[in-house]
Amino acid sequence: MKIKTYHIKTWGCQMNEYDSARISDLLRHHGLEEVDTAEKADLIVLNTCAVREKAEVKLYHQLGRWKNLKKNNPACLFAVGGCVASETGKKIRARAPMVDIIFGPQTYHRLPEMIQRVESGFGPQIDVSFPQVEKFDFLPDNSARTASAFVTIMEGCSNFCTYCIVPYTRGGETSRKVDDILYEINHLVENGVKEINLLGQNVNSFQGLHHDGSICSFAELLYLVNEIEGIERIRFTTSNPIKFNQDIINAFGDIPKIANYLHLPAQSGSDRILKLMGRPYTSDDYRDMIRRLKLVRPNISISSDFIVGFPSETAEDFAQTMKLIDDIRYDGSFSFIYSKRPGTPAAEIDDPITLEEKKERLSILQNRINNLAMQYSREMLGTTQRVVIDGKSQYGGFLCGRTENNRNVNFVGPDSLIGSLADVEIIEVLPHSLKGKLL
Ligand code: SAH
Ligand code: SF4
Ligand code: F3S
C-alpha cells in the first residue's frame, strides 16, 4: 500500500465502536499508522450510523468539511462505511464524488484489498454486500489492552421492528462460532482485559456453533465465558425482551461476575404501541421478566431504550409508558423521539402528534428517569463499590472507575491501578458522577 497513515471517525452504537477498533487492527496489521486528525491522514475512514433520520445529512456535512483535504494531499483516500453506507451504497458517490471506497458492516475485512485496487487505478470501490464468509476469519487478533473490551458474539437482526433500519443495514442474525469468541476473549485477557462486554443487536438470539456442530445458546455462552480465568466482570448489550428467557435469568443467579446491571429496552409501556412496533411482548410480560430477575438479583439496576412519539401515540399510551417507568424504577435510559426511516413499515402510519408534543413527552420521561437515577446514586453514598479503572479522570489528579451500575467514580489513587479493579467508598454524589475514596 502506498498510503501510510489513517484516521477513523465513528458514529453510532457500541458495535460500530468495536468495528472501528477492528478496522484499526486490520490497517495497523497492513503497516499503516493511526493519526489523531483527518488532516494528517492519507486514509480517512468514516464509520456511520443510520438509526435515526438526518444520518445522511450528517454524513454529507462531514464530507463537506473534509472536501479541501484532497487539495492539500491529492493522494488521500476517503472511505465511508457502517450502516449509512450499507443503506445508501453507491448513491453516496453521486453526492460526494470525493469518496473512494464504500464498504458495509460485513465487508470491512476487504478494506486493504479495496485500498490497493484504488491505488492501482481501478477507480472507486463499492462493496456493501453481506457475504456468507466470516469477516472475523480475515481480521488480525483484537489488540485491545484496556480494562474493558467489547467482543461481538452475534450480529444483524431478523426481528424487523416496524420503525427500525438495523435489519436492512446489518443483515439477518448471524452468530460467531463459540471457539472463535472464546479465543478472542482469552487473547484479550492475556493482554490484561478484565471486563468483557458481549455485543450483538440481540444477544439473546445467539446461536453459535460448538466445534462438534451443536448449538450454544446465549445463556450457555455466559457460563463458558465465566470459566475463563482472569475475567472479573461480564456485561452484554443489547439484550432484548424478545427471548430474554429463564435460562438467562438463572445465569444472573449463578454467575456473580455478570454485572448487577441489565439494559433491557422496553421501547414503550403501551401494549397498543408495542404491537404497532412489532415488539412481541406486552408491558406485563416485561414486568414479569424483571420480577423474575429480581428473585435472583434483588438490587439489580435496570435501564432501557424508549421511543417517544411513535406514530399515533396518544397521551394515554404515553401515560402507560410513564407507568412502566414508575413500576420498574429505571436507573437510566437512552430515549429518543421517533424518527421516520423511509422504507420501514412505521413510516406509513398516520402521525397526527406534533413535534412540540413529542418533545414535551420526551422531557417528562427523561426528567423522571434522571430523578430515579439520582435517587439510586444517593443510596450509594457511604457504600463500597468495586470499580473497573478505565484510566485517568478528565479532572486532573483523579482516576476514573466504573461501578457495576455504570456510574463513573473519580478518586485519588496511583496510576498503577489503571486497568485493574479496586474497592472504593462513595463519599460524594454529583449530578453526573460520584466521588470516591480508595479503600
Ligand atoms: N436491538 C436493540 C436496539 C438496537 S437500536 C433492541 O431491540 O432492543 C438502538 C435503539 O435505537 C433502539 O432501542 C430504539 O430505541 C432506537 N431506535 C431505533 N430505531 C429508531 C427510530 N426509527 N426512531 C427513534 N429511535 C429508534
Ligand atoms: Fe431494531 Fe428491533 Fe432488531 Fe432491535 S430488535 S435492532 S429495534 S429491529
Ligand atoms: Fe447505528 Fe447501525 Fe449501530 S444503524 S445503532 S451503527 S447497528
CSV table of C-alpha atoms and ligand atoms in Angstrom, one decimal:
chain,number,residue,atom,x,y,z
A,1,MET,CA,0.0,0.0,0.0
A,2,LYS,CA,1.2,3.5,-0.8
A,3,ILE,CA,-0.7,5.2,1.9
A,4,LYS,CA,1.0,5.4,5.3
A,5,THR,CA,-1.5,6.8,7.8
A,6,TYR,CA,-5.2,6.6,8.7
A,7,HIS,CA,-7.8,8.3,10.8
A,8,ILE,CA,-11.2,6.8,11.8
A,9,LYS,CA,-14.2,8.7,12.9
A,10,THR,CA,-17.1,6.7,14.4
A,11,TRP,CA,-20.7,7.4,14.9
A,12,GLY,CA,-23.4,5.0,16.4
A,13,CYS,CA,-23.6,2.1,18.7
A,14,GLN,CA,-21.0,0.1,20.6
A,15,MET,CA,-20.9,-2.4,17.7
A,16,ASN,CA,-19.7,0.4,15.4
A,17,GLU,CA,-17.0,1.3,18.0
A,18,TYR,CA,-16.0,-2.4,18.1
A,19,ASP,CA,-15.9,-2.5,14.2
A,20,SER,CA,-13.8,0.7,14.1
A,21,ALA,CA,-11.3,-0.8,16.6
A,22,ARG,CA,-11.1,-4.0,14.4
A,23,ILE,CA,-10.6,-1.9,11.3
A,24,SER,CA,-7.8,-0.2,13.1
A,25,ASP,CA,-6.3,-3.5,14.0
A,26,LEU,CA,-6.5,-4.5,10.3
A,27,LEU,CA,-4.9,-1.3,9.0
A,28,ARG,CA,-2.1,-1.5,11.5
A,29,HIS,CA,-1.5,-5.1,10.5
A,30,HIS,CA,-1.0,-3.8,6.9
A,31,GLY,CA,1.6,-1.4,8.1
A,32,LEU,CA,-0.4,1.8,8.5
A,33,GLU,CA,-0.1,4.1,11.4
A,34,GLU,CA,-3.0,5.8,13.2
A,35,VAL,CA,-3.0,9.6,13.4
A,36,ASP,CA,-5.3,11.7,15.6
A,37,THR,CA,-6.7,14.1,13.0
A,38,ALA,CA,-8.2,13.7,9.5
A,39,GLU,CA,-5.8,16.5,8.3
A,40,LYS,CA,-2.8,14.3,9.0
A,41,ALA,CA,-4.2,11.2,7.4
A,42,ASP,CA,-3.7,9.5,4.0
A,43,LEU,CA,-6.8,7.4,4.6
A,44,ILE,CA,-9.9,8.8,6.3
A,45,VAL,CA,-12.5,6.3,7.4
A,46,LEU,CA,-16.0,7.4,8.4
A,47,ASN,CA,-18.0,4.7,10.2
A,48,THR,CA,-21.6,5.8,10.1
A,49,CYS,CA,-24.9,5.1,11.9
A,50,ALA,CA,-28.4,5.1,10.2
A,51,VAL,CA,-30.6,4.5,13.2
A,52,ARG,CA,-32.3,7.9,13.2
A,53,GLU,CA,-33.0,10.4,10.4
A,54,LYS,CA,-30.6,13.1,9.4
A,55,ALA,CA,-27.9,10.4,9.3
A,56,GLU,CA,-27.3,11.1,5.7
A,57,VAL,CA,-27.3,14.9,6.2
A,58,LYS,CA,-24.7,14.5,8.9
A,59,LEU,CA,-22.6,12.3,6.5
A,60,TYR,CA,-22.6,14.9,3.7
A,61,HIS,CA,-21.9,17.7,6.2
A,62,GLN,CA,-18.9,15.9,7.5
A,63,LEU,CA,-17.6,15.1,4.0
A,64,GLY,CA,-18.1,18.7,3.0
A,65,ARG,CA,-15.9,19.8,5.9
A,66,TRP,CA,-13.2,17.4,4.7
A,67,LYS,CA,-13.5,18.3,1.0
A,68,ASN,CA,-10.5,20.5,0.9
A,69,LEU,CA,-8.2,17.9,2.3
A,70,LYS,CA,-7.7,16.3,-1.1
A,71,LYS,CA,-6.3,19.6,-2.4
A,72,ASN,CA,-3.5,19.5,0.2
A,73,ASN,CA,-2.9,15.8,-0.1
A,74,PRO,CA,-4.1,14.6,-3.5
A,75,ALA,CA,-3.2,11.0,-2.7
A,76,CYS,CA,-5.5,10.9,0.3
A,77,LEU,CA,-8.4,8.5,0.2
A,78,PHE,CA,-11.9,8.7,1.7
A,79,ALA,CA,-13.7,5.5,2.8
A,80,VAL,CA,-17.3,5.6,4.1
A,81,GLY,CA,-18.5,2.5,6.0
A,82,GLY,CA,-21.1,1.5,8.5
A,83,CYS,CA,-24.9,1.5,8.4
A,84,VAL,CA,-25.4,4.6,6.2
A,85,ALA,CA,-23.0,3.1,3.6
A,86,SER,CA,-24.9,-0.1,3.8
A,87,GLU,CA,-28.2,1.6,3.3
A,88,THR,CA,-27.2,4.1,0.7
A,89,GLY,CA,-24.4,2.3,-1.2
A,90,LYS,CA,-23.2,3.8,-4.4
A,91,LYS,CA,-25.6,6.8,-4.2
A,92,ILE,CA,-23.1,8.3,-1.7
A,93,ARG,CA,-20.7,8.9,-4.6
A,94,ALA,CA,-23.4,10.8,-6.6
A,95,ARG,CA,-23.5,13.4,-3.9
A,96,ALA,CA,-19.9,13.1,-2.8
A,97,PRO,CA,-17.6,12.1,-5.7
A,98,MET,CA,-14.6,12.5,-3.4
A,99,VAL,CA,-15.4,9.2,-1.7
A,100,ASP,CA,-13.1,6.4,-3.0
A,101,ILE,CA,-14.4,3.5,-1.0
A,102,ILE,CA,-17.8,2.5,0.2
A,103,PHE,CA,-18.0,-0.6,2.5
A,104,GLY,CA,-20.6,-2.1,4.8
A,105,PRO,CA,-20.6,-3.6,8.3
A,106,GLN,CA,-20.0,-7.0,6.8
A,107,THR,CA,-17.2,-6.2,4.3
A,108,TYR,CA,-14.7,-4.2,6.3
A,109,HIS,CA,-12.2,-7.0,6.2
A,110,ARG,CA,-11.9,-6.3,2.5
A,111,LEU,CA,-10.7,-2.7,3.1
A,112,PRO,CA,-7.0,-3.4,2.4
A,113,GLU,CA,-7.9,-5.1,-0.9
A,114,MET,CA,-10.2,-2.2,-1.8
A,115,ILE,CA,-7.5,0.4,-1.0
A,116,GLN,CA,-5.0,-1.5,-3.2
A,117,ARG,CA,-7.4,-1.5,-6.1
A,118,VAL,CA,-8.0,2.2,-5.8
A,119,GLU,CA,-4.2,2.7,-5.7
A,120,SER,CA,-3.8,0.5,-8.7
A,121,GLY,CA,-6.1,2.7,-10.8
A,122,PHE,CA,-9.2,0.5,-10.8
A,123,GLY,CA,-11.3,3.5,-9.7
A,124,PRO,CA,-13.8,3.8,-6.8
A,125,GLN,CA,-14.5,0.6,-4.9
A,126,ILE,CA,-18.0,-0.2,-3.6
A,127,ASP,CA,-18.9,-3.4,-1.6
A,128,VAL,CA,-21.8,-3.3,0.8
A,129,SER,CA,-22.8,-6.9,0.3
A,130,PHE,CA,-23.5,-9.4,3.1
A,131,PRO,CA,-21.0,-12.2,2.2
A,132,GLN,CA,-21.5,-15.6,3.7
A,133,VAL,CA,-17.9,-15.8,4.8
A,134,GLU,CA,-17.0,-14.9,8.3
A,135,LYS,CA,-15.3,-11.5,8.2
A,136,PHE,CA,-13.8,-12.3,11.6
A,137,ASP,CA,-11.7,-15.0,9.9
A,138,PHE,CA,-9.9,-12.3,8.0
A,139,LEU,CA,-9.1,-10.0,10.9
A,140,PRO,CA,-5.9,-10.0,13.0
A,141,ASP,CA,-6.2,-10.5,16.7
A,142,ASN,CA,-8.2,-8.0,18.7
A,143,SER,CA,-5.4,-5.7,20.2
A,144,ALA,CA,-7.4,-4.0,23.0
A,145,ARG,CA,-5.4,-3.6,26.2
A,146,THR,CA,-7.9,-1.6,28.1
A,147,ALA,CA,-9.5,-2.6,31.4
A,148,SER,CA,-12.8,-3.2,29.5
A,149,ALA,CA,-13.2,-4.5,25.9
A,150,PHE,CA,-16.1,-5.3,23.5
A,151,VAL,CA,-16.5,-8.7,21.8
A,152,THR,CA,-19.1,-9.2,19.1
A,153,ILE,CA,-20.8,-12.5,19.5
A,154,MET,CA,-23.7,-12.2,17.0
A,155,GLU,CA,-24.6,-9.6,14.5
A,156,GLY,CA,-27.6,-8.5,12.5
A,157,CYS,CA,-31.2,-8.7,13.3
A,158,SER,CA,-34.1,-10.7,12.0
A,159,ASN,CA,-36.8,-9.1,14.2
A,160,PHE,CA,-37.9,-6.2,11.8
A,161,CYS,CA,-39.5,-4.0,14.4
A,162,THR,CA,-41.6,-1.7,12.3
A,163,TYR,CA,-39.6,1.5,13.0
A,164,CYS,CA,-36.1,0.1,12.7
A,165,ILE,CA,-33.5,0.3,9.9
A,166,VAL,CA,-30.9,-2.1,11.5
A,167,PRO,CA,-32.1,-5.4,9.9
A,168,TYR,CA,-31.7,-3.7,6.5
A,169,THR,CA,-28.2,-2.3,7.2
A,170,ARG,CA,-26.7,-5.1,9.2
A,171,GLY,CA,-28.4,-8.0,7.6
A,172,GLY,CA,-30.0,-11.1,9.2
A,173,GLU,CA,-28.9,-12.5,12.5
A,174,THR,CA,-25.6,-14.5,12.4
A,175,SER,CA,-23.7,-15.8,15.3
A,176,ARG,CA,-19.9,-16.3,15.6
A,177,LYS,CA,-18.5,-19.7,16.4
A,178,VAL,CA,-18.1,-20.4,20.1
A,179,ASP,CA,-14.4,-21.3,19.8
A,180,ASP,CA,-13.7,-18.1,18.0
A,181,ILE,CA,-15.4,-16.0,20.7
A,182,LEU,CA,-13.6,-17.8,23.5
A,183,TYR,CA,-10.3,-17.5,21.6
A,184,GLU,CA,-10.8,-13.7,21.3
A,185,ILE,CA,-11.7,-13.3,24.9
A,186,ASN,CA,-8.7,-15.4,26.1
A,187,HIS,CA,-6.5,-13.3,24.0
A,188,LEU,CA,-7.9,-10.1,25.5
A,189,VAL,CA,-7.4,-11.5,29.0
A,190,GLU,CA,-3.8,-12.2,28.2
A,191,ASN,CA,-3.5,-8.6,27.2
A,192,GLY,CA,-4.8,-7.5,30.6
A,193,VAL,CA,-8.5,-7.0,29.9
A,194,LYS,CA,-10.7,-7.6,33.0
A,195,GLU,CA,-14.2,-6.8,31.8
A,196,ILE,CA,-15.8,-8.2,28.7
A,197,ASN,CA,-18.9,-6.6,27.1
A,198,LEU,CA,-20.5,-9.2,24.8
A,199,LEU,CA,-22.1,-7.4,21.8
A,200,GLY,CA,-25.0,-8.2,19.5
A,201,GLN,CA,-28.1,-6.5,18.1
A,202,ASN,CA,-30.0,-9.0,20.2
A,203,VAL,CA,-27.6,-11.2,22.2
A,204,ASN,CA,-30.4,-13.4,23.4
A,205,SER,CA,-30.7,-14.7,19.8
A,206,PHE,CA,-27.2,-16.0,19.9
A,207,GLN,CA,-26.9,-19.5,18.4
A,208,GLY,CA,-23.2,-20.1,17.9
A,209,LEU,CA,-21.9,-23.5,16.8
A,210,HIS,CA,-19.7,-25.6,19.1
A,211,HIS,CA,-16.9,-27.4,17.3
A,212,ASP,CA,-19.0,-30.6,17.3
A,213,GLY,CA,-21.7,-28.8,15.4
A,214,SER,CA,-24.1,-28.5,18.3
A,215,ILE,CA,-25.7,-25.1,19.0
A,216,CYS,CA,-24.8,-23.0,22.0
A,217,SER,CA,-27.4,-20.6,23.5
A,218,PHE,CA,-26.6,-17.2,24.9
A,219,ALA,CA,-27.1,-18.5,28.5
A,220,GLU,CA,-24.7,-21.3,27.8
A,221,LEU,CA,-22.2,-18.9,26.4
A,222,LEU,CA,-22.3,-16.9,29.6
A,223,TYR,CA,-21.3,-19.9,31.6
A,224,LEU,CA,-18.4,-20.6,29.2
A,225,VAL,CA,-17.2,-17.0,29.5
A,226,ASN,CA,-17.4,-17.2,33.2
A,227,GLU,CA,-15.0,-20.1,33.2
A,228,ILE,CA,-12.2,-18.0,31.6
A,229,GLU,CA,-9.7,-17.3,34.3
A,230,GLY,CA,-8.9,-13.6,34.5
A,231,ILE,CA,-12.3,-12.3,33.6
A,232,GLU,CA,-13.7,-10.3,36.5
A,233,ARG,CA,-16.8,-8.8,35.1
A,234,ILE,CA,-19.2,-9.7,32.3
A,235,ARG,CA,-21.6,-7.4,30.6
A,236,PHE,CA,-23.7,-7.7,27.5
A,237,THR,CA,-25.7,-5.5,25.2
A,238,THR,CA,-28.2,-5.4,23.7
A,239,SER,CA,-30.4,-8.0,25.4
A,240,ASN,CA,-33.9,-7.6,24.0
A,241,PRO,CA,-37.1,-8.6,25.9
A,242,ILE,CA,-37.6,-10.9,22.9
A,243,LYS,CA,-36.1,-14.2,24.1
A,244,PHE,CA,-35.0,-12.9,27.4
A,245,ASN,CA,-35.7,-16.3,28.9
A,246,GLN,CA,-35.4,-18.1,32.3
A,247,ASP,CA,-32.0,-19.6,31.4
A,248,ILE,CA,-30.5,-16.1,31.1
A,249,ILE,CA,-32.2,-15.2,34.4
A,250,ASN,CA,-30.7,-18.3,36.0
A,251,ALA,CA,-27.3,-17.3,34.7
A,252,PHE,CA,-27.6,-14.0,36.6
A,253,GLY,CA,-28.3,-16.1,39.7
A,254,ASP,CA,-25.4,-18.5,39.2
A,255,ILE,CA,-22.7,-16.2,37.9
A,256,PRO,CA,-21.7,-13.3,40.2
A,257,LYS,CA,-19.3,-12.0,37.6
A,258,ILE,CA,-22.3,-10.8,35.5
A,259,ALA,CA,-22.5,-7.1,36.4
A,260,ASN,CA,-25.5,-6.2,38.5
A,261,TYR,CA,-27.0,-4.2,35.6
A,262,LEU,CA,-29.3,-5.0,32.7
A,263,HIS,CA,-30.1,-2.9,29.8
A,264,LEU,CA,-33.4,-4.3,28.5
A,265,PRO,CA,-35.0,-1.9,26.0
A,266,ALA,CA,-38.8,-1.7,26.6
A,267,GLN,CA,-39.4,1.0,23.9
A,268,SER,CA,-42.9,1.7,25.2
A,269,GLY,CA,-45.2,0.8,28.1
A,270,SER,CA,-48.3,0.8,25.9
A,271,ASP,CA,-49.4,-2.6,24.6
A,272,ARG,CA,-51.1,-1.0,21.6
A,273,ILE,CA,-47.9,0.8,20.6
A,274,LEU,CA,-45.8,-2.3,21.3
A,275,LYS,CA,-48.0,-4.1,18.9
A,276,LEU,CA,-47.7,-1.4,16.2
A,277,MET,CA,-43.9,-1.5,16.8
A,278,GLY,CA,-43.9,-5.3,16.1
A,279,ARG,CA,-42.4,-6.0,19.5
A,280,PRO,CA,-43.9,-9.3,20.5
A,281,TYR,CA,-44.4,-8.8,24.3
A,282,THR,CA,-46.8,-6.8,26.5
A,283,SER,CA,-45.8,-4.4,29.2
A,284,ASP,CA,-46.9,-7.0,31.7
A,285,ASP,CA,-44.6,-9.6,30.1
A,286,TYR,CA,-41.8,-7.2,30.6
A,287,ARG,CA,-42.8,-6.5,34.2
A,288,ASP,CA,-42.8,-10.3,34.8
A,289,MET,CA,-39.3,-10.7,33.3
A,290,ILE,CA,-38.0,-8.0,35.7
A,291,ARG,CA,-39.9,-9.6,38.6
A,292,ARG,CA,-38.3,-13.0,38.0
A,293,LEU,CA,-34.9,-11.4,37.5
A,294,LYS,CA,-35.2,-9.7,40.9
A,295,LEU,CA,-35.8,-13.0,42.6
A,296,VAL,CA,-32.2,-13.8,41.9
A,297,ARG,CA,-30.7,-10.3,41.8
A,298,PRO,CA,-32.9,-8.2,44.2
A,299,ASN,CA,-30.8,-5.0,43.7
A,300,ILE,CA,-30.1,-5.2,40.0
A,301,SER,CA,-30.0,-1.9,38.2
A,302,ILE,CA,-32.3,-1.8,35.1
A,303,SER,CA,-32.0,0.6,32.1
A,304,SER,CA,-33.9,0.8,28.9
A,305,ASP,CA,-34.4,2.5,25.5
A,306,PHE,CA,-37.6,4.3,24.9
A,307,ILE,CA,-39.1,5.7,21.7
A,308,VAL,CA,-41.3,8.6,22.4
A,309,GLY,CA,-43.9,9.8,20.0
A,310,PHE,CA,-44.2,6.7,17.9
A,311,PRO,CA,-46.8,7.4,15.1
A,312,SER,CA,-50.3,7.7,16.7
A,313,GLU,CA,-49.0,7.6,20.3
A,314,THR,CA,-51.8,9.2,22.4
A,315,ALA,CA,-51.5,10.8,25.8
A,316,GLU,CA,-52.9,7.6,27.3
A,317,ASP,CA,-50.2,5.5,25.5
A,318,PHE,CA,-47.6,7.8,26.9
A,319,ALA,CA,-49.1,7.6,30.4
A,320,GLN,CA,-48.7,3.8,30.1
A,321,THR,CA,-45.0,4.3,29.4
A,322,MET,CA,-44.7,6.5,32.4
A,323,LYS,CA,-46.5,3.9,34.5
A,324,LEU,CA,-44.0,1.3,33.4
A,325,ILE,CA,-41.1,3.6,34.3
A,326,ASP,CA,-42.6,4.1,37.8
A,327,ASP,CA,-43.2,0.3,38.2
A,328,ILE,CA,-39.7,-0.7,37.1
A,329,ARG,CA,-37.9,2.3,38.6
A,330,TYR,CA,-35.3,2.5,35.9
A,331,ASP,CA,-31.8,3.6,36.7
A,332,GLY,CA,-31.2,5.1,33.2
A,333,SER,CA,-32.4,5.2,29.7
A,334,PHE,CA,-31.5,6.1,26.1
A,335,SER,CA,-34.7,7.7,24.9
A,336,PHE,CA,-35.3,9.5,21.7
A,337,ILE,CA,-38.2,10.9,19.7
A,338,TYR,CA,-39.4,8.5,17.0
A,339,SER,CA,-37.6,9.1,13.8
A,340,LYS,CA,-39.1,8.2,10.4
A,341,ARG,CA,-36.9,5.7,8.5
A,342,PRO,CA,-38.1,5.5,4.9
A,343,GLY,CA,-38.8,2.0,3.7
A,344,THR,CA,-39.8,0.8,7.2
A,345,PRO,CA,-43.5,-0.1,7.9
A,346,ALA,CA,-43.9,2.5,10.6
A,347,ALA,CA,-43.1,5.3,8.2
A,348,GLU,CA,-46.6,4.6,6.6
A,349,ILE,CA,-48.6,5.0,9.9
A,350,ASP,CA,-50.5,8.2,10.3
A,351,ASP,CA,-48.9,10.5,12.7
A,352,PRO,CA,-51.0,13.4,13.9
A,353,ILE,CA,-48.9,14.2,17.0
A,354,THR,CA,-47.0,17.4,16.8
A,355,LEU,CA,-43.3,17.6,17.3
A,356,GLU,CA,-43.9,20.0,20.2
A,357,GLU,CA,-46.0,17.5,22.0
A,358,LYS,CA,-43.4,14.8,21.4
A,359,LYS,CA,-40.6,17.0,22.7
A,360,GLU,CA,-42.6,17.7,25.8
A,361,ARG,CA,-43.3,14.0,26.4
A,362,LEU,CA,-39.6,13.2,25.9
A,363,SER,CA,-38.6,15.8,28.5
A,364,ILE,CA,-41.1,14.5,31.0
A,365,LEU,CA,-39.8,11.0,30.5
A,366,GLN,CA,-36.1,11.9,30.8
A,367,ASN,CA,-36.7,14.0,33.9
A,368,ARG,CA,-38.5,11.2,35.6
A,369,ILE,CA,-35.7,8.7,34.8
A,370,ASN,CA,-33.0,11.2,35.8
A,371,ASN,CA,-34.7,11.7,39.1
A,372,LEU,CA,-34.8,8.0,39.7
A,373,ALA,CA,-31.2,7.6,38.7
A,374,MET,CA,-30.3,10.4,41.2
A,375,GLN,CA,-32.1,8.6,44.0
A,376,TYR,CA,-30.1,5.4,43.3
A,377,SER,CA,-26.9,7.5,43.3
A,378,ARG,CA,-27.8,9.0,46.7
A,379,GLU,CA,-28.4,5.5,48.0
A,380,MET,CA,-24.8,4.6,47.0
A,381,LEU,CA,-23.4,7.2,49.4
A,382,GLY,CA,-21.2,5.5,52.0
A,383,THR,CA,-21.3,2.1,50.3
A,384,THR,CA,-18.3,0.3,49.0
A,385,GLN,CA,-18.2,-0.3,45.2
A,386,ARG,CA,-15.9,-2.4,43.2
A,387,VAL,CA,-14.9,-0.4,40.1
A,388,VAL,CA,-13.2,-1.1,36.8
A,389,ILE,CA,-10.5,1.5,36.5
A,390,ASP,CA,-10.5,2.7,32.9
A,391,GLY,CA,-8.0,5.5,33.2
A,392,LYS,CA,-7.4,9.0,34.5
A,393,SER,CA,-10.3,11.2,35.0
A,394,GLN,CA,-10.7,14.3,32.9
A,395,TYR,CA,-10.4,16.2,36.2
A,396,GLY,CA,-6.7,16.3,37.0
A,397,GLY,CA,-5.3,14.2,39.7
A,398,PHE,CA,-8.1,11.6,39.8
A,399,LEU,CA,-8.5,8.1,38.5
A,400,CYS,CA,-11.8,7.2,36.9
A,401,GLY,CA,-13.6,3.9,37.7
A,402,ARG,CA,-16.9,2.4,36.6
A,403,THR,CA,-19.3,0.7,39.1
A,404,GLU,CA,-21.4,-2.3,38.2
A,405,ASN,CA,-24.4,0.0,37.6
A,406,ASN,CA,-22.3,2.1,35.1
A,407,ARG,CA,-21.5,5.2,37.2
A,408,ASN,CA,-18.2,7.0,36.9
A,409,VAL,CA,-16.4,7.4,40.2
A,410,ASN,CA,-13.5,9.8,40.4
A,411,PHE,CA,-11.0,9.1,43.2
A,412,VAL,CA,-7.4,9.6,44.1
A,413,GLY,CA,-5.1,6.7,43.5
A,414,PRO,CA,-1.8,5.6,41.9
A,415,ASP,CA,-1.7,5.3,38.1
A,416,SER,CA,-0.5,1.7,38.5
A,417,LEU,CA,-4.2,0.8,39.3
A,418,ILE,CA,-5.3,1.7,35.8
A,419,GLY,CA,-6.5,-1.4,34.0
A,420,SER,CA,-7.5,-3.2,37.2
A,421,LEU,CA,-10.4,-3.4,39.7
A,422,ALA,CA,-10.5,-1.8,43.1
A,423,ASP,CA,-12.8,-1.1,46.0
A,424,VAL,CA,-13.8,2.5,46.6
A,425,GLU,CA,-16.1,4.1,49.2
A,426,ILE,CA,-18.6,6.6,47.7
A,427,ILE,CA,-18.1,9.9,49.5
A,428,GLU,CA,-19.9,12.4,47.4
A,429,VAL,CA,-22.8,12.3,44.8
A,430,LEU,CA,-22.6,14.8,41.9
A,431,PRO,CA,-25.2,15.2,39.1
A,432,HIS,CA,-23.2,13.1,36.6
A,433,SER,CA,-20.6,11.3,38.6
A,434,LEU,CA,-19.6,10.1,42.0
A,435,LYS,CA,-16.6,10.9,44.1
A,436,GLY,CA,-14.9,8.0,46.0
A,437,LYS,CA,-12.1,7.1,48.3
A,438,LEU,CA,-9.8,4.2,47.5
A,439,LEU,CA,-10.0,1.5,50.2
B,1,SAH,N1,-31.7,-4.4,19.2
B,1,SAH,C1,-32.0,-3.5,20.2
B,1,SAH,C2,-31.9,-2.0,19.8
B,1,SAH,C3,-30.9,-1.6,18.7
B,1,SAH,S1,-31.3,0.0,18.0
B,1,SAH,C4,-33.3,-3.7,20.7
B,1,SAH,O1,-34.2,-4.1,20.0
B,1,SAH,O2,-33.6,-3.5,21.9
B,1,SAH,C5,-31.0,1.0,19.4
B,1,SAH,C6,-32.2,1.9,19.8
B,1,SAH,O3,-32.4,2.9,18.8
B,1,SAH,C7,-33.5,1.2,19.9
B,1,SAH,O4,-33.6,0.5,21.1
B,1,SAH,C8,-34.5,2.2,19.7
B,1,SAH,O5,-34.9,2.8,21.0
B,1,SAH,C9,-33.7,3.3,18.9
B,1,SAH,N2,-34.3,3.4,17.6
B,1,SAH,C10,-34.3,2.5,16.6
B,1,SAH,N3,-35.0,3.0,15.5
B,1,SAH,C11,-35.5,4.2,15.8
B,1,SAH,C12,-36.3,5.1,15.2
B,1,SAH,N4,-36.7,4.9,13.9
B,1,SAH,N5,-36.6,6.3,15.8
B,1,SAH,C13,-36.1,6.5,17.1
B,1,SAH,N6,-35.4,5.6,17.8
B,1,SAH,C14,-35.1,4.5,17.2
B,2,SF4,FE1,-34.1,-2.9,15.5
B,2,SF4,FE2,-36.0,-4.4,16.7
B,2,SF4,FE3,-33.8,-5.5,15.6
B,2,SF4,FE4,-33.6,-4.1,17.9
B,2,SF4,S1,-34.8,-6.0,17.6
B,2,SF4,S2,-32.3,-4.0,16.1
B,2,SF4,S3,-35.1,-2.4,17.5
B,2,SF4,S4,-35.4,-4.5,14.5
B,3,F3S,FE1,-26.4,2.7,14.1
B,3,F3S,FE2,-26.0,0.6,12.7
B,3,F3S,FE3,-25.5,0.6,15.3
B,3,F3S,S1,-27.7,2.0,12.5
B,3,F3S,S2,-27.0,1.9,16.1
B,3,F3S,S3,-24.5,1.8,13.7
B,3,F3S,S4,-26.3,-1.1,14.1
